Every structure is written in structure tokens, then in C-alpha cells.
Short mmCIF file of N, CA and C and ligand atoms in Angstrom, two decimals:
data_model
loop_
_atom_site.label_atom_id
_atom_site.label_comp_id
_atom_site.label_asym_id
_atom_site.label_seq_id
_atom_site.Cartn_x
_atom_site.Cartn_y
_atom_site.Cartn_z
N MET K 1 5.04 7.66 -7.00
CA MET K 1 5.53 7.90 -5.63
C MET K 1 6.70 8.88 -5.64
N LYS K 2 6.68 9.83 -4.73
CA LYS K 2 7.74 10.84 -4.63
C LYS K 2 8.94 10.33 -3.85
N SER K 3 8.66 9.42 -2.91
CA SER K 3 9.77 8.85 -2.15
C SER K 3 9.43 7.42 -1.75
N VAL K 4 10.46 6.63 -1.45
CA VAL K 4 10.26 5.25 -1.02
C VAL K 4 11.19 4.96 0.14
N LYS K 5 10.82 3.93 0.92
CA LYS K 5 11.65 3.54 2.04
C LYS K 5 11.98 2.06 1.89
N ILE K 6 13.25 1.70 2.00
CA ILE K 6 13.65 0.30 1.98
C ILE K 6 14.43 0.04 3.26
N LYS K 7 13.85 -0.84 4.09
CA LYS K 7 14.40 -1.06 5.43
C LYS K 7 14.52 0.29 6.12
N ASP K 8 15.71 0.71 6.54
CA ASP K 8 15.77 2.00 7.26
C ASP K 8 16.26 3.15 6.37
N LYS K 9 16.30 2.89 5.04
CA LYS K 9 16.84 3.92 4.14
C LYS K 9 15.73 4.63 3.35
N GLU K 10 15.87 5.95 3.25
CA GLU K 10 14.89 6.77 2.51
C GLU K 10 15.46 7.17 1.17
N PHE K 11 14.62 7.07 0.15
CA PHE K 11 15.03 7.43 -1.21
C PHE K 11 14.04 8.43 -1.79
N GLU K 12 14.56 9.36 -2.62
CA GLU K 12 13.67 10.34 -3.26
C GLU K 12 13.68 10.15 -4.77
N LEU K 13 12.57 10.55 -5.41
CA LEU K 13 12.44 10.39 -6.85
C LEU K 13 13.58 11.09 -7.58
N PHE K 14 14.20 10.37 -8.54
CA PHE K 14 15.35 10.93 -9.25
C PHE K 14 15.11 10.92 -10.77
N LEU K 15 14.73 9.76 -11.33
CA LEU K 15 14.45 9.68 -12.77
C LEU K 15 13.11 9.00 -12.96
N THR K 16 12.22 9.64 -13.70
CA THR K 16 10.92 9.02 -13.94
C THR K 16 11.04 7.97 -15.05
N GLN K 17 10.07 7.08 -15.07
CA GLN K 17 10.00 6.05 -16.10
C GLN K 17 10.03 6.69 -17.50
N GLU K 18 9.37 7.84 -17.63
CA GLU K 18 9.32 8.52 -18.93
C GLU K 18 10.71 8.99 -19.36
N THR K 19 11.44 9.57 -18.44
CA THR K 19 12.82 10.02 -18.73
C THR K 19 13.70 8.84 -19.12
N ILE K 20 13.56 7.76 -18.35
CA ILE K 20 14.37 6.57 -18.60
C ILE K 20 14.05 5.99 -19.98
N GLU K 21 12.76 5.90 -20.27
CA GLU K 21 12.38 5.22 -21.51
C GLU K 21 12.62 6.09 -22.76
N THR K 22 12.64 7.39 -22.60
CA THR K 22 13.05 8.26 -23.71
C THR K 22 14.53 8.03 -24.02
N ALA K 23 15.33 7.89 -22.97
CA ALA K 23 16.77 7.61 -23.15
C ALA K 23 16.97 6.23 -23.80
N ILE K 24 16.12 5.27 -23.42
CA ILE K 24 16.21 3.93 -24.02
C ILE K 24 15.83 3.99 -25.50
N ASP K 25 14.78 4.77 -25.83
CA ASP K 25 14.40 4.95 -27.25
C ASP K 25 15.62 5.38 -28.06
N ASN K 26 16.35 6.36 -27.54
CA ASN K 26 17.48 6.93 -28.28
C ASN K 26 18.58 5.91 -28.55
N ILE K 27 19.00 5.16 -27.52
CA ILE K 27 20.08 4.20 -27.78
C ILE K 27 19.58 3.03 -28.60
N ALA K 28 18.31 2.65 -28.46
CA ALA K 28 17.77 1.53 -29.23
C ALA K 28 17.85 1.85 -30.73
N GLN K 29 17.56 3.10 -31.05
CA GLN K 29 17.61 3.54 -32.44
C GLN K 29 19.04 3.43 -32.98
N LYS K 30 20.01 3.91 -32.18
CA LYS K 30 21.41 3.85 -32.60
C LYS K 30 21.87 2.41 -32.76
N ILE K 31 21.50 1.57 -31.80
CA ILE K 31 21.90 0.16 -31.86
C ILE K 31 21.30 -0.51 -33.10
N SER K 32 20.04 -0.22 -33.38
CA SER K 32 19.38 -0.81 -34.56
C SER K 32 20.10 -0.40 -35.84
N ASP K 33 20.50 0.87 -35.92
CA ASP K 33 21.22 1.36 -37.11
C ASP K 33 22.59 0.70 -37.22
N ASP K 34 23.32 0.67 -36.10
CA ASP K 34 24.71 0.20 -36.13
C ASP K 34 24.84 -1.30 -36.36
N LEU K 35 23.89 -2.07 -35.86
CA LEU K 35 24.07 -3.53 -35.85
C LEU K 35 23.12 -4.28 -36.79
N LYS K 36 22.55 -3.56 -37.75
CA LYS K 36 21.46 -4.18 -38.52
C LYS K 36 21.86 -5.40 -39.34
N ASP K 37 23.09 -5.48 -39.77
CA ASP K 37 23.48 -6.64 -40.57
C ASP K 37 24.38 -7.60 -39.82
N LYS K 38 24.37 -7.52 -38.49
CA LYS K 38 25.38 -8.23 -37.70
C LYS K 38 24.86 -9.46 -36.95
N ASN K 39 23.59 -9.74 -37.06
CA ASN K 39 23.02 -10.89 -36.34
C ASN K 39 23.53 -10.96 -34.90
N PRO K 40 23.36 -9.89 -34.10
CA PRO K 40 23.97 -9.86 -32.78
C PRO K 40 23.31 -10.80 -31.76
N LEU K 41 24.11 -11.21 -30.81
CA LEU K 41 23.62 -11.92 -29.62
C LEU K 41 23.69 -10.95 -28.45
N PHE K 42 22.53 -10.60 -27.89
CA PHE K 42 22.50 -9.72 -26.72
C PHE K 42 22.62 -10.58 -25.47
N ILE K 43 23.59 -10.25 -24.63
CA ILE K 43 23.79 -10.98 -23.38
C ILE K 43 23.45 -10.03 -22.23
N CYS K 44 22.30 -10.28 -21.60
CA CYS K 44 21.81 -9.41 -20.54
C CYS K 44 22.27 -9.95 -19.19
N VAL K 45 22.74 -9.04 -18.35
CA VAL K 45 23.32 -9.45 -17.07
C VAL K 45 22.27 -9.34 -15.97
N LEU K 46 21.88 -10.50 -15.45
CA LEU K 46 20.90 -10.56 -14.36
C LEU K 46 21.57 -10.28 -13.02
N ASN K 47 20.88 -9.83 -11.97
CA ASN K 47 19.45 -9.57 -12.00
C ASN K 47 19.13 -8.14 -12.48
N GLY K 48 20.09 -7.25 -12.28
CA GLY K 48 19.82 -5.82 -12.41
C GLY K 48 19.29 -5.35 -13.74
N SER K 49 19.64 -6.06 -14.84
CA SER K 49 19.29 -5.53 -16.15
C SER K 49 17.92 -6.00 -16.65
N PHE K 50 17.17 -6.74 -15.84
CA PHE K 50 15.97 -7.36 -16.42
C PHE K 50 14.96 -6.37 -16.99
N MET K 51 14.75 -5.26 -16.30
CA MET K 51 13.72 -4.31 -16.74
C MET K 51 14.23 -3.50 -17.94
N PHE K 52 15.47 -3.07 -17.85
CA PHE K 52 16.11 -2.36 -18.96
C PHE K 52 16.16 -3.25 -20.19
N ALA K 53 16.59 -4.50 -20.01
CA ALA K 53 16.72 -5.42 -21.14
C ALA K 53 15.38 -5.58 -21.84
N SER K 54 14.32 -5.72 -21.07
CA SER K 54 13.00 -5.92 -21.63
C SER K 54 12.58 -4.70 -22.47
N GLU K 55 12.76 -3.51 -21.95
CA GLU K 55 12.37 -2.30 -22.69
C GLU K 55 13.27 -2.07 -23.89
N LEU K 56 14.57 -2.36 -23.73
CA LEU K 56 15.51 -2.17 -24.84
C LEU K 56 15.20 -3.12 -25.99
N MET K 57 15.01 -4.39 -25.66
CA MET K 57 14.81 -5.40 -26.70
C MET K 57 13.53 -5.16 -27.50
N LYS K 58 12.50 -4.57 -26.84
CA LYS K 58 11.26 -4.27 -27.57
C LYS K 58 11.47 -3.18 -28.61
N ARG K 59 12.53 -2.39 -28.42
CA ARG K 59 12.77 -1.23 -29.29
C ARG K 59 13.87 -1.44 -30.32
N VAL K 60 14.60 -2.53 -30.24
CA VAL K 60 15.66 -2.80 -31.22
C VAL K 60 15.06 -3.67 -32.31
N SER K 61 14.93 -3.08 -33.50
CA SER K 61 14.09 -3.68 -34.54
C SER K 61 14.89 -4.39 -35.62
N ILE K 62 15.83 -5.23 -35.22
CA ILE K 62 16.66 -5.96 -36.18
C ILE K 62 16.68 -7.44 -35.76
N PRO K 63 17.07 -8.35 -36.67
CA PRO K 63 17.17 -9.75 -36.25
C PRO K 63 18.25 -9.89 -35.18
N LEU K 64 17.92 -10.56 -34.08
CA LEU K 64 18.88 -10.71 -32.99
C LEU K 64 18.48 -11.86 -32.10
N GLU K 65 19.44 -12.31 -31.27
CA GLU K 65 19.14 -13.29 -30.23
C GLU K 65 19.38 -12.65 -28.86
N VAL K 66 18.64 -13.13 -27.87
CA VAL K 66 18.79 -12.61 -26.51
C VAL K 66 19.09 -13.76 -25.56
N SER K 67 20.07 -13.53 -24.69
CA SER K 67 20.40 -14.54 -23.69
C SER K 67 20.68 -13.83 -22.36
N PHE K 68 20.68 -14.60 -21.29
CA PHE K 68 20.86 -14.02 -19.96
C PHE K 68 21.99 -14.73 -19.20
N VAL K 69 22.79 -13.96 -18.49
CA VAL K 69 23.83 -14.55 -17.64
C VAL K 69 23.77 -13.89 -16.27
N LYS K 70 24.49 -14.48 -15.34
CA LYS K 70 24.70 -13.87 -14.04
C LYS K 70 26.19 -13.70 -13.84
N MET K 71 26.58 -12.74 -13.05
CA MET K 71 27.97 -12.66 -12.61
C MET K 71 27.95 -13.20 -11.19
N SER K 72 28.60 -14.35 -10.97
CA SER K 72 28.58 -14.89 -9.63
C SER K 72 29.90 -14.59 -8.94
N SER K 73 29.83 -14.13 -7.71
CA SER K 73 31.03 -13.76 -6.96
C SER K 73 31.50 -14.93 -6.12
N TYR K 74 32.80 -15.10 -6.05
CA TYR K 74 33.34 -16.02 -5.05
C TYR K 74 34.62 -15.41 -4.51
N ASP K 75 35.05 -15.90 -3.35
CA ASP K 75 36.26 -15.33 -2.75
C ASP K 75 37.50 -15.87 -3.43
N GLY K 76 38.33 -14.98 -3.94
CA GLY K 76 39.61 -15.38 -4.50
C GLY K 76 40.65 -15.42 -3.40
N THR K 77 41.90 -15.28 -3.77
CA THR K 77 42.93 -15.22 -2.75
C THR K 77 42.83 -13.87 -2.07
N GLU K 78 43.61 -13.66 -1.02
CA GLU K 78 43.56 -12.38 -0.32
C GLU K 78 43.92 -11.22 -1.26
N SER K 79 44.87 -11.47 -2.15
CA SER K 79 45.30 -10.37 -3.02
C SER K 79 44.27 -10.04 -4.11
N THR K 80 43.54 -11.06 -4.56
CA THR K 80 42.59 -10.80 -5.64
C THR K 80 41.21 -10.42 -5.11
N GLY K 81 40.94 -10.71 -3.83
CA GLY K 81 39.63 -10.37 -3.28
C GLY K 81 38.51 -11.15 -3.94
N LYS K 82 37.34 -10.50 -4.04
CA LYS K 82 36.20 -11.17 -4.67
C LYS K 82 36.39 -11.28 -6.17
N ILE K 83 36.21 -12.48 -6.71
CA ILE K 83 36.32 -12.71 -8.15
C ILE K 83 34.91 -12.89 -8.71
N LYS K 84 34.65 -12.28 -9.86
CA LYS K 84 33.34 -12.48 -10.48
C LYS K 84 33.50 -13.26 -11.77
N GLU K 85 32.67 -14.28 -11.93
CA GLU K 85 32.69 -15.12 -13.13
C GLU K 85 31.32 -15.08 -13.79
N ILE K 86 31.34 -15.11 -15.13
CA ILE K 86 30.08 -15.20 -15.87
C ILE K 86 29.52 -16.60 -15.67
N CYS K 87 28.25 -16.72 -15.34
CA CYS K 87 27.69 -18.06 -15.33
C CYS K 87 26.39 -18.12 -16.11
N GLY K 88 26.17 -19.26 -16.76
CA GLY K 88 24.93 -19.49 -17.49
C GLY K 88 24.97 -19.18 -18.96
N LEU K 89 26.14 -18.90 -19.52
CA LEU K 89 26.20 -18.62 -20.97
C LEU K 89 26.27 -19.93 -21.74
N GLU K 90 25.19 -20.22 -22.49
CA GLU K 90 25.13 -21.50 -23.21
C GLU K 90 25.50 -21.38 -24.68
N GLU K 91 25.38 -20.16 -25.23
CA GLU K 91 25.65 -19.96 -26.65
C GLU K 91 27.15 -19.97 -26.95
N ASP K 92 27.46 -20.45 -28.16
CA ASP K 92 28.83 -20.34 -28.66
C ASP K 92 28.96 -18.95 -29.28
N ILE K 93 29.83 -18.12 -28.74
CA ILE K 93 29.92 -16.74 -29.23
C ILE K 93 31.08 -16.54 -30.21
N THR K 94 31.78 -17.62 -30.53
CA THR K 94 32.92 -17.52 -31.45
C THR K 94 32.49 -16.86 -32.76
N GLY K 95 33.18 -15.81 -33.15
CA GLY K 95 32.92 -15.16 -34.42
C GLY K 95 31.66 -14.30 -34.48
N ARG K 96 30.98 -14.14 -33.35
CA ARG K 96 29.71 -13.38 -33.37
C ARG K 96 29.86 -11.96 -32.84
N THR K 97 28.89 -11.12 -33.20
CA THR K 97 28.78 -9.81 -32.58
C THR K 97 27.97 -9.98 -31.30
N VAL K 98 28.62 -9.65 -30.19
CA VAL K 98 28.01 -9.84 -28.88
C VAL K 98 27.73 -8.45 -28.28
N VAL K 99 26.56 -8.29 -27.68
CA VAL K 99 26.21 -7.02 -27.05
C VAL K 99 25.92 -7.29 -25.57
N ILE K 100 26.73 -6.72 -24.69
CA ILE K 100 26.50 -6.89 -23.25
C ILE K 100 25.51 -5.83 -22.80
N VAL K 101 24.47 -6.27 -22.07
CA VAL K 101 23.45 -5.34 -21.58
C VAL K 101 23.50 -5.30 -20.05
N GLU K 102 23.91 -4.15 -19.51
CA GLU K 102 24.07 -3.99 -18.05
C GLU K 102 23.13 -2.91 -17.53
N ASP K 103 22.83 -2.98 -16.25
CA ASP K 103 22.02 -1.93 -15.63
C ASP K 103 22.85 -0.69 -15.35
N ILE K 104 24.03 -0.89 -14.76
CA ILE K 104 24.81 0.27 -14.33
C ILE K 104 26.30 -0.06 -14.31
N VAL K 105 27.10 0.90 -14.71
CA VAL K 105 28.55 0.80 -14.56
C VAL K 105 28.95 1.82 -13.51
N ASP K 106 29.52 1.31 -12.43
CA ASP K 106 29.87 2.14 -11.27
C ASP K 106 31.40 2.27 -11.24
N THR K 107 32.10 1.36 -10.57
CA THR K 107 33.58 1.40 -10.62
C THR K 107 34.09 0.92 -11.98
N GLY K 108 33.30 0.08 -12.64
CA GLY K 108 33.70 -0.47 -13.93
C GLY K 108 34.37 -1.83 -13.82
N TYR K 109 34.61 -2.29 -12.60
CA TYR K 109 35.32 -3.57 -12.43
C TYR K 109 34.51 -4.76 -12.97
N THR K 110 33.20 -4.74 -12.72
CA THR K 110 32.37 -5.86 -13.20
C THR K 110 32.41 -5.94 -14.72
N MET K 111 32.26 -4.80 -15.38
CA MET K 111 32.25 -4.79 -16.85
C MET K 111 33.61 -5.19 -17.39
N SER K 112 34.69 -4.73 -16.78
CA SER K 112 36.04 -5.10 -17.24
C SER K 112 36.22 -6.61 -17.19
N ARG K 113 35.76 -7.19 -16.10
CA ARG K 113 35.88 -8.63 -15.89
C ARG K 113 35.06 -9.39 -16.95
N MET K 114 33.86 -8.90 -17.23
CA MET K 114 33.02 -9.53 -18.25
C MET K 114 33.69 -9.47 -19.61
N LEU K 115 34.23 -8.31 -19.94
CA LEU K 115 34.87 -8.12 -21.24
C LEU K 115 36.06 -9.07 -21.39
N GLU K 116 36.83 -9.20 -20.32
CA GLU K 116 37.98 -10.11 -20.31
C GLU K 116 37.53 -11.54 -20.62
N GLN K 117 36.50 -11.97 -19.90
CA GLN K 117 36.05 -13.36 -20.03
C GLN K 117 35.40 -13.63 -21.38
N LEU K 118 34.64 -12.67 -21.90
CA LEU K 118 34.00 -12.89 -23.19
C LEU K 118 35.01 -12.80 -24.33
N THR K 119 35.98 -11.91 -24.20
CA THR K 119 37.02 -11.78 -25.23
C THR K 119 37.77 -13.09 -25.40
N ALA K 120 37.97 -13.80 -24.31
CA ALA K 120 38.68 -15.08 -24.35
C ALA K 120 37.95 -16.11 -25.20
N GLN K 121 36.64 -15.89 -25.41
CA GLN K 121 35.87 -16.84 -26.22
C GLN K 121 35.81 -16.45 -27.69
N LYS K 122 36.64 -15.47 -28.09
CA LYS K 122 36.83 -15.10 -29.49
C LYS K 122 35.58 -14.70 -30.28
N PRO K 123 34.81 -13.76 -29.74
CA PRO K 123 33.72 -13.21 -30.55
C PRO K 123 34.29 -12.33 -31.65
N ALA K 124 33.49 -12.03 -32.70
CA ALA K 124 33.96 -11.12 -33.75
C ALA K 124 34.17 -9.72 -33.17
N GLU K 125 33.22 -9.29 -32.34
CA GLU K 125 33.32 -7.99 -31.67
C GLU K 125 32.38 -7.98 -30.48
N ILE K 126 32.66 -7.07 -29.53
CA ILE K 126 31.78 -6.91 -28.38
C ILE K 126 31.36 -5.46 -28.29
N LYS K 127 30.06 -5.22 -28.08
CA LYS K 127 29.55 -3.88 -27.82
C LYS K 127 29.00 -3.88 -26.39
N VAL K 128 29.15 -2.74 -25.72
CA VAL K 128 28.69 -2.64 -24.35
C VAL K 128 27.57 -1.60 -24.26
N VAL K 129 26.43 -2.04 -23.72
CA VAL K 129 25.29 -1.15 -23.50
C VAL K 129 25.00 -1.09 -22.01
N THR K 130 24.88 0.11 -21.48
CA THR K 130 24.46 0.22 -20.09
C THR K 130 23.38 1.29 -19.95
N LEU K 131 22.40 0.99 -19.10
CA LEU K 131 21.36 1.99 -18.85
C LEU K 131 21.96 3.21 -18.18
N LEU K 132 22.80 2.95 -17.18
CA LEU K 132 23.33 4.05 -16.35
C LEU K 132 24.85 3.98 -16.24
N LEU K 133 25.45 5.16 -16.14
CA LEU K 133 26.89 5.26 -15.88
C LEU K 133 27.10 6.32 -14.82
N LYS K 134 27.94 5.97 -13.82
CA LYS K 134 28.37 6.98 -12.84
C LYS K 134 29.79 7.38 -13.21
N PRO K 135 29.97 8.39 -14.05
CA PRO K 135 31.31 8.70 -14.58
C PRO K 135 32.32 9.02 -13.48
N ASP K 136 31.86 9.65 -12.40
CA ASP K 136 32.80 10.05 -11.34
C ASP K 136 33.22 8.88 -10.45
N ALA K 137 32.53 7.75 -10.58
CA ALA K 137 32.86 6.59 -9.74
C ALA K 137 33.79 5.61 -10.44
N LEU K 138 34.02 5.80 -11.73
CA LEU K 138 34.86 4.87 -12.50
C LEU K 138 36.25 4.75 -11.91
N LYS K 139 36.71 3.52 -11.74
CA LYS K 139 38.05 3.29 -11.19
C LYS K 139 38.96 2.62 -12.20
N THR K 140 38.40 2.25 -13.34
CA THR K 140 39.19 1.57 -14.35
C THR K 140 38.68 2.00 -15.72
N LYS K 141 39.57 1.99 -16.69
CA LYS K 141 39.16 2.39 -18.03
C LYS K 141 38.38 1.23 -18.63
N VAL K 142 37.16 1.50 -19.05
CA VAL K 142 36.33 0.39 -19.53
C VAL K 142 35.62 0.80 -20.82
N GLN K 143 35.50 -0.16 -21.72
CA GLN K 143 34.82 0.08 -23.00
C GLN K 143 33.32 0.29 -22.77
N LEU K 144 32.78 1.40 -23.27
CA LEU K 144 31.35 1.66 -23.17
C LEU K 144 30.88 2.18 -24.52
N ASP K 145 29.98 1.48 -25.18
CA ASP K 145 29.55 1.90 -26.52
C ASP K 145 28.24 2.67 -26.50
N TYR K 146 27.32 2.27 -25.66
CA TYR K 146 26.02 2.95 -25.59
C TYR K 146 25.66 3.15 -24.12
N VAL K 147 25.53 4.41 -23.71
CA VAL K 147 25.15 4.75 -22.34
C VAL K 147 23.85 5.54 -22.43
N ALA K 148 22.79 5.03 -21.82
CA ALA K 148 21.50 5.73 -21.91
C ALA K 148 21.53 7.00 -21.07
N LEU K 149 22.01 6.92 -19.82
CA LEU K 149 21.98 8.08 -18.92
C LEU K 149 23.23 8.12 -18.04
N GLU K 150 23.84 9.29 -17.93
CA GLU K 150 24.94 9.49 -16.97
C GLU K 150 24.37 10.13 -15.72
N ILE K 151 24.80 9.62 -14.57
CA ILE K 151 24.23 10.10 -13.30
C ILE K 151 25.35 10.37 -12.29
N PRO K 152 25.08 11.15 -11.23
CA PRO K 152 26.07 11.34 -10.16
C PRO K 152 26.29 10.04 -9.40
N SER K 153 27.25 10.03 -8.50
CA SER K 153 27.65 8.79 -7.83
C SER K 153 26.73 8.34 -6.69
N ASP K 154 25.61 9.01 -6.45
CA ASP K 154 24.71 8.61 -5.36
C ASP K 154 24.15 7.21 -5.56
N PHE K 155 23.85 6.54 -4.46
CA PHE K 155 23.26 5.20 -4.52
C PHE K 155 21.79 5.31 -4.93
N ILE K 156 21.40 4.47 -5.89
CA ILE K 156 20.03 4.53 -6.42
C ILE K 156 19.35 3.15 -6.38
N VAL K 157 18.03 3.18 -6.46
CA VAL K 157 17.25 1.93 -6.59
C VAL K 157 16.14 2.12 -7.61
N GLY K 158 15.60 0.99 -8.06
CA GLY K 158 14.47 1.02 -8.97
C GLY K 158 14.87 0.65 -10.38
N TYR K 159 13.88 0.34 -11.20
CA TYR K 159 14.10 -0.03 -12.60
C TYR K 159 15.14 -1.17 -12.71
N GLY K 160 15.02 -2.13 -11.82
CA GLY K 160 15.93 -3.28 -11.84
C GLY K 160 17.02 -3.22 -10.77
N LEU K 161 17.35 -2.01 -10.33
CA LEU K 161 18.44 -1.88 -9.35
C LEU K 161 17.89 -2.05 -7.94
N ASP K 162 18.70 -2.68 -7.09
CA ASP K 162 18.21 -3.03 -5.77
C ASP K 162 19.01 -2.42 -4.63
N CYS K 163 18.36 -2.47 -3.46
CA CYS K 163 19.05 -2.19 -2.20
C CYS K 163 18.78 -3.43 -1.34
N ASP K 164 19.79 -4.22 -1.07
CA ASP K 164 19.60 -5.49 -0.34
C ASP K 164 18.49 -6.34 -0.92
N GLY K 165 18.40 -6.39 -2.23
CA GLY K 165 17.41 -7.25 -2.88
C GLY K 165 16.07 -6.59 -3.14
N TYR K 166 15.78 -5.47 -2.50
CA TYR K 166 14.48 -4.81 -2.66
C TYR K 166 14.55 -3.59 -3.57
N GLY K 167 13.42 -3.24 -4.14
CA GLY K 167 13.31 -2.01 -4.93
C GLY K 167 13.46 -2.20 -6.42
N ARG K 168 13.75 -3.43 -6.85
CA ARG K 168 13.96 -3.66 -8.29
C ARG K 168 12.71 -3.40 -9.11
N ASN K 169 11.56 -3.56 -8.49
CA ASN K 169 10.28 -3.47 -9.21
C ASN K 169 9.79 -2.05 -9.45
N TYR K 170 10.38 -1.05 -8.82
CA TYR K 170 9.90 0.33 -9.04
C TYR K 170 10.10 0.76 -10.48
N PRO K 171 9.07 1.35 -11.10
CA PRO K 171 9.21 1.79 -12.49
C PRO K 171 9.99 3.10 -12.63
N ASN K 172 10.22 3.81 -11.53
CA ASN K 172 11.07 5.01 -11.53
C ASN K 172 12.38 4.67 -10.82
N ILE K 173 13.36 5.59 -10.93
CA ILE K 173 14.61 5.42 -10.16
C ILE K 173 14.63 6.46 -9.05
N TYR K 174 15.02 5.98 -7.87
CA TYR K 174 15.08 6.82 -6.67
C TYR K 174 16.52 6.91 -6.17
N LYS K 175 16.91 8.08 -5.65
CA LYS K 175 18.27 8.16 -5.08
C LYS K 175 18.21 8.33 -3.57
N ILE K 176 19.25 7.86 -2.92
CA ILE K 176 19.27 7.87 -1.47
C ILE K 176 19.27 9.31 -0.96
N LYS K 177 18.49 9.53 0.11
CA LYS K 177 18.45 10.88 0.71
C LYS K 177 19.67 11.05 1.59
N SER K 178 20.32 12.20 1.45
CA SER K 178 21.55 12.38 2.25
C SER K 178 21.25 13.11 3.55
P1 LIG I 1 30.90 -1.99 -10.62
O1 LIG I 1 31.66 -3.27 -10.73
O2 LIG I 1 31.40 -1.15 -9.46
O3 LIG I 1 30.87 -1.18 -11.90
O4 LIG I 1 29.47 -2.32 -10.17
C1 LIG I 1 28.49 -2.74 -10.96
C2 LIG I 1 27.37 -3.37 -10.13
O5 LIG I 1 27.20 -2.75 -8.85
C3 LIG I 1 26.10 -3.13 -10.87
O6 LIG I 1 25.86 -4.14 -11.83
C4 LIG I 1 25.07 -3.10 -9.75
O7 LIG I 1 24.65 -4.41 -9.48
C5 LIG I 1 25.82 -2.56 -8.57
N1 LIG I 1 25.56 -1.12 -8.34
C6 LIG I 1 26.39 -0.08 -8.58
N2 LIG I 1 25.85 1.09 -8.24
C7 LIG I 1 24.61 0.80 -7.76
C8 LIG I 1 23.52 1.62 -7.23
O8 LIG I 1 23.58 2.86 -7.12
N3 LIG I 1 22.41 0.94 -6.84
C9 LIG I 1 22.29 -0.42 -6.93
N4 LIG I 1 23.27 -1.21 -7.41
C10 LIG I 1 24.42 -0.60 -7.82
MG1 LIG I 2 24.42 -5.48 -12.48
#
């Protein structure tokens, strides 16, 4: 499909599945080389990373474990605004190599918050993998170890990313028409 419509918003084709999966091949190879003796635990962040996580994990050819978490938002005080907490992590990560798998880093606040919370649990090290990065949208300095694709700051859907819950199932990525 060249374009898609979600509710009243129009999106045009931006990255094909082939482009995305070639980029995933490349980082999967690097990750396999870098972490081969580390028995890593991959922590995939739902919902957005489900499609990326699936394609990435099929291509990382080393012994590893995979787990899934959500970042749940709740209202903090007026000064702190919305607070995001990791929920659903059952593994003990003390002393382990942990790899966070995200769909996209935009402002970077979500990833910073995750890193803070996981660091508190004393892993041996944390690596950050993201399918997409919007470098011009970053508002905080955040650790990023493997970035499959850098993109402009436009709003996108597909390949796990949603617009009001819809569009996650598209195998390509579409960007909003301006
Ligand atoms: P951050 O905290 O601003 O880095 O935002 C990260 C989260 O915002 C991602 O995990 C996505 O869920 C969401 N997000 C950021 N940009 C987009 C986009 O273009 N389309 C869909 N979701 C996005
Ligand atoms: Mg996400």
C-alpha cells in the first residue's frame, strides 16, 4: 500500500519492510558479535516493540533469554507530570547483561526512565537497542547502543507503532502527510 488512513489522518509510505529488515539484519549481526559470551536477557517494551522484537530475536544467533515489559503511565504530582513505571518484569536482573528493546526513541524521556529503574536493580550492564531514533526530537541525553534507523521527527505508524491504537500491524512504516 502506498498510503493508509487512520481515522481522519492520512499517511504515506516512508520505509518498506525490506528497508527495515535490512537495517535489523545489520544490528542483529553486531549484537550477536558483541554479546556472544554474555548470556543476555532481552527486555522488549510492549506494545510498540512486538514486531521489531520478533524480527530481531530471529536474527540474534547467541544463547539468550527474552522477556516483555510494559511502561505504564500514571499521574504524578503537578511538578512531575506523568510518571512511567516498568511493569511485568519477573526476572532477577542482578549481575546480568540486560538489553532493552524499544520501537522508537523520540524525546528520550521513556528510555531515560527505564534506564534509571533498571540500573537500580544492579545489572552487570545495560545495552539499549531501538528500531528507530528521531535525533532532532531528543530532549535529554540518553544512552543508545544500537539504532537500526534514524528518521526525521514526523509522526509515523506501522511495524508496531500506532496512532490511537491502530496501524501497528502494517508491515511497512508510513509517515503523516503534512
Ligand atoms: P519518548 O519518551 O518521547 O522517547 O517516546 C517514546 C514513545 O513514544 C515510544 O515508545 C512510542 O510509543 C511513542 N512514539 C514516539 N514517536 C512516535 C511516532 O512517530 N509514532 C508512534 N508512536 C511514537
Ligand atoms: Mg514504545
